[in-house]
């Protein structure tokens, strides 16, 4: 059992006292095209965390996965109903407070598993990690996929940056929760060959401004369960590698 919230307080307390590693999945409640659920980032972050926890535990590092954060800064998709954005300072406080609470209870290391890539959101994670370090002297492992080192291990669509609800994320939901993909709609979606990453650099502030008028970029029709499995393998390996690095292993 790798899921923290399914432990009793006694079991969780014992695991933390033994020096368990803890992973915090960070997602969002955000429009992901007409074919994927609002919880797409939450599902991906949880799934990669659980797979990483299995691997770490198998290698002798007991690892538990915290309840996911389901709200983040999601201003880019604020035009679409269902998207619920929070202020950056709220996001920073939330991540910071959780990390400090878990460290106070004896965790050996906390890792953040993130799948929402909006720059302001990434900044909220980095600010929270800095604050935790200042206050506790403890690091937080965070493989940031927007950095080249980790992006290199992902798909071409991801690296091009047209990766919101395109083939990359659609494949990940097909692999983890296939029943949540609206297949009839997915199969009708034309490719949107626009790099959201590039548009952000050019000054776009919303998906609509960037040309993603249906809240997706990339090629949902090219998605497959097999691609999703391969990406989860890479994503879970990133967490494993950054945890081991932070522990000097
Ligand atoms: Zn997403």
CSV table of C-alpha atoms and ligand atoms in Angstrom, one decimal:
chain,number,residue,atom,x,y,z
A,1,UNK,CA,0.0,0.0,0.0
A,2,UNK,CA,1.7,3.2,-1.2
A,3,UNK,CA,-1.1,5.7,-0.6
A,4,UNK,CA,-0.6,7.8,2.5
A,5,UNK,CA,-4.2,8.6,3.1
A,6,UNK,CA,-5.2,5.0,3.3
A,7,UNK,CA,-2.9,4.4,6.3
A,8,UNK,CA,-4.2,4.8,9.8
A,9,UNK,CA,-2.5,7.5,11.9
A,10,UNK,CA,-0.5,4.9,13.7
A,11,UNK,CA,0.7,3.2,10.5
A,12,UNK,CA,1.6,6.6,8.9
A,13,UNK,CA,3.4,7.7,12.1
A,14,UNK,CA,5.4,4.5,12.2
A,15,UNK,CA,6.4,4.8,8.5
A,16,UNK,CA,7.5,8.5,9.0
A,17,UNK,CA,9.4,7.6,12.1
A,18,UNK,CA,11.2,4.9,10.2
A,19,UNK,CA,12.2,7.6,7.8
A,20,UNK,CA,9.9,7.0,4.9
A,21,UNK,CA,10.3,9.1,1.7
A,22,UNK,CA,7.1,11.0,0.8
A,23,UNK,CA,5.9,12.1,-2.6
A,24,UNK,CA,3.5,15.0,-3.1
A,25,UNK,CA,1.6,14.8,-6.4
A,26,UNK,CA,0.8,18.3,-7.7
A,27,UNK,CA,-1.9,18.7,-10.3
A,28,UNK,CA,-4.6,21.2,-11.3
A,29,UNK,CA,-8.3,21.5,-12.0
A,30,UNK,CA,-8.1,22.7,-15.5
A,31,UNK,CA,-9.6,22.4,-19.0
A,32,UNK,CA,-7.8,19.8,-21.0
A,33,UNK,CA,-9.5,19.8,-24.4
A,34,UNK,CA,-13.0,18.5,-25.2
A,35,UNK,CA,-11.9,14.9,-24.6
A,36,UNK,CA,-10.0,14.8,-21.2
A,37,UNK,CA,-11.2,15.4,-17.7
A,38,UNK,CA,-10.5,18.5,-15.6
A,39,UNK,CA,-8.5,16.2,-13.3
A,40,UNK,CA,-6.0,15.3,-16.0
A,41,UNK,CA,-2.9,16.7,-14.2
A,42,UNK,CA,-4.0,15.2,-10.9
A,43,UNK,CA,-4.4,11.8,-12.4
A,44,UNK,CA,-1.0,12.0,-14.1
A,45,UNK,CA,0.8,13.2,-11.0
A,46,UNK,CA,-0.7,10.5,-8.8
A,47,UNK,CA,0.0,7.8,-11.3
A,48,UNK,CA,3.6,8.7,-11.8
A,49,UNK,CA,4.0,9.1,-8.0
A,50,UNK,CA,2.6,5.6,-7.3
A,51,UNK,CA,4.8,4.0,-9.9
A,52,UNK,CA,7.8,5.8,-8.5
A,53,UNK,CA,6.9,4.7,-4.9
A,54,UNK,CA,6.7,1.1,-6.1
A,55,UNK,CA,10.2,1.3,-7.6
A,56,UNK,CA,11.7,3.2,-4.6
A,57,UNK,CA,10.2,0.8,-2.1
A,58,UNK,CA,11.4,-2.2,-4.2
A,59,UNK,CA,14.9,-0.8,-3.9
A,60,UNK,CA,14.7,-0.6,-0.1
A,61,UNK,CA,13.5,3.0,0.3
A,62,UNK,CA,10.0,2.9,1.9
A,63,UNK,CA,8.0,5.5,0.0
A,64,UNK,CA,4.4,6.8,0.5
A,65,UNK,CA,2.3,9.1,-1.8
A,66,UNK,CA,0.4,12.0,-0.2
A,67,UNK,CA,-3.1,13.1,-1.2
A,68,UNK,CA,-2.6,15.2,-4.4
A,69,UNK,CA,-2.9,18.9,-4.6
A,70,UNK,CA,-5.8,19.5,-7.1
A,71,UNK,CA,-5.6,23.3,-7.3
A,72,UNK,CA,-2.9,25.4,-8.9
A,73,UNK,CA,-2.2,28.6,-10.7
A,74,UNK,CA,-4.1,28.0,-14.0
A,75,UNK,CA,-4.6,31.4,-15.5
A,76,UNK,CA,-3.9,30.3,-19.1
A,77,UNK,CA,-7.1,28.3,-19.2
A,78,UNK,CA,-9.2,30.6,-17.1
A,79,UNK,CA,-11.4,31.3,-20.2
A,80,UNK,CA,-12.8,27.8,-20.0
A,81,UNK,CA,-15.5,26.8,-17.6
A,82,UNK,CA,-14.4,24.2,-15.0
A,83,UNK,CA,-10.9,25.7,-14.6
A,84,UNK,CA,-10.3,26.8,-11.0
A,85,UNK,CA,-7.2,28.9,-10.5
A,86,UNK,CA,-5.7,29.9,-7.2
A,87,UNK,CA,-3.4,32.8,-6.5
A,88,UNK,CA,0.3,32.1,-6.6
A,89,UNK,CA,0.8,33.0,-2.9
A,90,UNK,CA,-1.9,30.5,-2.0
A,91,UNK,CA,-0.2,27.8,-4.1
A,92,UNK,CA,3.2,28.6,-2.5
A,93,UNK,CA,1.7,28.5,1.1
A,94,UNK,CA,-0.1,25.2,0.4
A,95,UNK,CA,3.0,23.4,-0.9
A,96,UNK,CA,5.2,24.9,1.8
A,97,UNK,CA,2.9,24.1,4.7
A,98,UNK,CA,2.5,20.4,3.6
A,99,UNK,CA,6.3,19.9,3.2
A,100,UNK,CA,7.0,21.5,6.6
A,101,UNK,CA,4.3,19.4,8.3
A,102,UNK,CA,5.6,16.2,6.8
A,103,UNK,CA,9.2,17.0,7.7
A,104,UNK,CA,8.2,17.8,11.3
A,105,UNK,CA,6.9,14.2,11.5
A,106,UNK,CA,10.2,12.7,10.5
A,107,UNK,CA,10.0,12.1,6.8
A,108,UNK,CA,13.4,11.3,5.3
A,109,UNK,CA,12.8,13.3,2.1
A,110,UNK,CA,9.9,14.9,0.3
A,111,UNK,CA,9.7,14.9,-3.5
A,112,UNK,CA,7.2,16.9,-5.6
A,113,UNK,CA,5.7,15.1,-8.6
A,114,UNK,CA,4.2,17.8,-10.9
A,115,UNK,CA,2.5,17.7,-14.2
A,116,UNK,CA,1.1,21.2,-14.6
A,117,UNK,CA,3.5,23.3,-16.6
A,118,UNK,CA,2.3,26.9,-16.5
A,119,UNK,CA,5.4,29.1,-15.7
A,120,UNK,CA,3.7,30.9,-12.8
A,121,UNK,CA,2.8,27.5,-11.4
A,122,UNK,CA,6.4,26.2,-11.7
A,123,UNK,CA,7.5,29.3,-10.0
A,124,UNK,CA,5.1,28.7,-7.1
A,125,UNK,CA,6.7,25.2,-6.6
A,126,UNK,CA,10.2,26.6,-6.7
A,127,UNK,CA,9.4,29.4,-4.3
A,128,UNK,CA,7.8,26.9,-1.8
A,129,UNK,CA,10.9,24.7,-2.0
A,130,UNK,CA,13.1,27.7,-1.3
A,131,UNK,CA,11.1,28.6,1.7
A,132,UNK,CA,11.1,25.1,3.1
A,133,UNK,CA,14.9,25.0,2.7
A,134,UNK,CA,15.3,28.4,4.4
A,135,UNK,CA,13.1,27.3,7.3
A,136,UNK,CA,14.0,23.7,7.9
A,137,UNK,CA,17.4,23.3,6.1
A,138,UNK,CA,15.9,20.4,4.3
A,139,UNK,CA,15.8,19.9,0.5
A,140,UNK,CA,12.7,19.0,-1.5
A,141,UNK,CA,13.4,16.8,-4.6
A,142,UNK,CA,11.7,18.2,-7.7
A,143,UNK,CA,12.5,16.9,-11.2
A,144,UNK,CA,11.3,20.0,-13.2
A,145,UNK,CA,10.2,18.7,-16.6
A,146,UNK,CA,10.6,22.2,-18.1
A,147,UNK,CA,14.3,21.8,-17.7
A,148,UNK,CA,16.2,20.2,-20.5
A,149,UNK,CA,17.8,17.5,-18.5
A,150,UNK,CA,14.3,15.9,-17.8
A,151,UNK,CA,12.5,17.0,-21.0
A,152,UNK,CA,15.1,15.1,-23.0
A,153,UNK,CA,13.6,11.9,-21.6
A,154,UNK,CA,10.1,12.6,-22.8
A,155,UNK,CA,8.4,12.6,-26.2
A,156,UNK,CA,9.0,14.8,-29.2
A,157,UNK,CA,5.6,16.5,-28.8
A,158,UNK,CA,6.4,17.3,-25.2
A,159,UNK,CA,9.8,18.9,-26.2
A,160,UNK,CA,8.2,20.9,-29.0
A,161,UNK,CA,5.9,22.4,-26.4
A,162,UNK,CA,2.6,21.6,-28.1
A,163,UNK,CA,1.8,19.4,-25.1
A,164,UNK,CA,-1.4,20.5,-23.4
A,165,UNK,CA,-4.0,17.7,-23.8
A,166,UNK,CA,-2.3,16.6,-27.0
A,167,UNK,CA,-0.8,13.1,-27.7
A,168,UNK,CA,1.4,13.3,-24.6
A,169,UNK,CA,-1.3,13.9,-21.9
A,170,UNK,CA,-4.0,12.0,-23.7
A,171,UNK,CA,-1.7,8.9,-23.8
A,172,UNK,CA,-1.1,9.2,-20.1
A,173,UNK,CA,-4.8,9.3,-19.3
A,174,UNK,CA,-5.5,6.4,-21.7
A,175,UNK,CA,-2.9,4.4,-19.8
A,176,UNK,CA,-4.1,5.3,-16.3
A,177,UNK,CA,-7.9,5.9,-16.6
A,178,UNK,CA,-9.0,4.9,-20.1
A,179,UNK,CA,-12.7,5.2,-19.1
A,180,UNK,CA,-12.3,9.0,-18.7
A,181,UNK,CA,-11.2,9.7,-22.3
A,182,UNK,CA,-14.0,10.7,-24.6
A,183,UNK,CA,-12.9,8.5,-27.4
A,184,UNK,CA,-15.7,9.6,-29.8
A,185,UNK,CA,-14.6,13.2,-29.5
A,186,UNK,CA,-10.8,12.5,-29.4
A,187,UNK,CA,-11.0,10.7,-32.8
A,188,UNK,CA,-12.5,13.8,-34.4
A,189,UNK,CA,-9.9,16.3,-33.1
A,190,UNK,CA,-7.6,18.0,-35.7
A,191,UNK,CA,-4.0,18.4,-34.8
A,192,UNK,CA,-3.2,21.9,-33.3
A,193,UNK,CA,0.5,22.3,-34.3
A,194,UNK,CA,1.2,25.2,-32.0
A,195,UNK,CA,3.9,25.3,-29.3
A,196,UNK,CA,2.3,26.7,-26.2
A,197,UNK,CA,5.8,27.1,-24.7
A,198,UNK,CA,6.9,29.3,-27.7
A,199,UNK,CA,3.6,31.3,-27.5
A,200,UNK,CA,4.2,32.0,-23.8
A,201,UNK,CA,7.7,33.2,-24.6
A,202,UNK,CA,6.2,35.5,-27.2
A,203,UNK,CA,3.8,37.0,-24.6
A,204,UNK,CA,0.5,35.0,-24.9
A,205,UNK,CA,-1.3,35.0,-21.6
A,206,UNK,CA,-4.2,32.6,-22.3
A,207,UNK,CA,-4.8,29.4,-24.4
A,208,UNK,CA,-7.1,31.4,-26.6
A,209,UNK,CA,-4.4,34.0,-27.3
A,210,UNK,CA,-2.0,31.2,-28.1
A,211,UNK,CA,-4.4,29.7,-30.6
A,212,UNK,CA,-5.7,26.8,-28.5
A,213,UNK,CA,-9.3,27.7,-28.8
A,214,UNK,CA,-10.5,24.3,-27.7
A,215,UNK,CA,-8.1,24.1,-24.7
A,216,UNK,CA,-5.8,21.6,-26.4
A,217,UNK,CA,-2.5,21.7,-28.4
A,218,UNK,CA,-0.8,18.9,-30.3
A,219,UNK,CA,-2.3,15.7,-31.6
A,220,UNK,CA,-4.8,13.9,-29.4
A,221,UNK,CA,-5.6,11.4,-32.2
A,222,UNK,CA,-2.0,10.2,-32.2
A,223,UNK,CA,-2.3,9.1,-28.5
A,224,UNK,CA,-2.1,5.5,-27.4
A,225,UNK,CA,-2.0,3.5,-24.3
A,226,UNK,CA,1.4,2.1,-25.2
A,227,UNK,CA,2.8,5.7,-25.5
A,228,UNK,CA,1.3,6.4,-22.1
A,229,UNK,CA,3.0,3.4,-20.5
A,230,UNK,CA,6.3,4.4,-21.9
A,231,UNK,CA,6.0,8.0,-20.6
A,232,UNK,CA,5.0,6.8,-17.1
A,233,UNK,CA,8.1,4.7,-17.1
A,234,UNK,CA,10.2,7.8,-17.9
A,235,UNK,CA,8.3,10.0,-15.4
A,236,UNK,CA,8.6,7.6,-12.6
A,237,UNK,CA,12.3,7.1,-13.3
A,238,UNK,CA,12.8,10.9,-13.0
A,239,UNK,CA,11.3,10.9,-9.5
A,240,UNK,CA,13.4,7.8,-8.5
A,241,UNK,CA,16.6,9.5,-9.9
A,242,UNK,CA,15.9,12.8,-8.2
A,243,UNK,CA,15.1,11.2,-4.8
A,244,UNK,CA,18.3,9.1,-5.0
A,245,UNK,CA,20.3,12.1,-5.9
A,246,UNK,CA,18.9,14.2,-3.0
A,247,UNK,CA,19.7,11.3,-0.7
A,248,UNK,CA,23.3,11.1,-2.1
A,249,UNK,CA,22.7,7.5,-3.4
B,1,LIG,ZN1,-2.1,19.1,-18.1
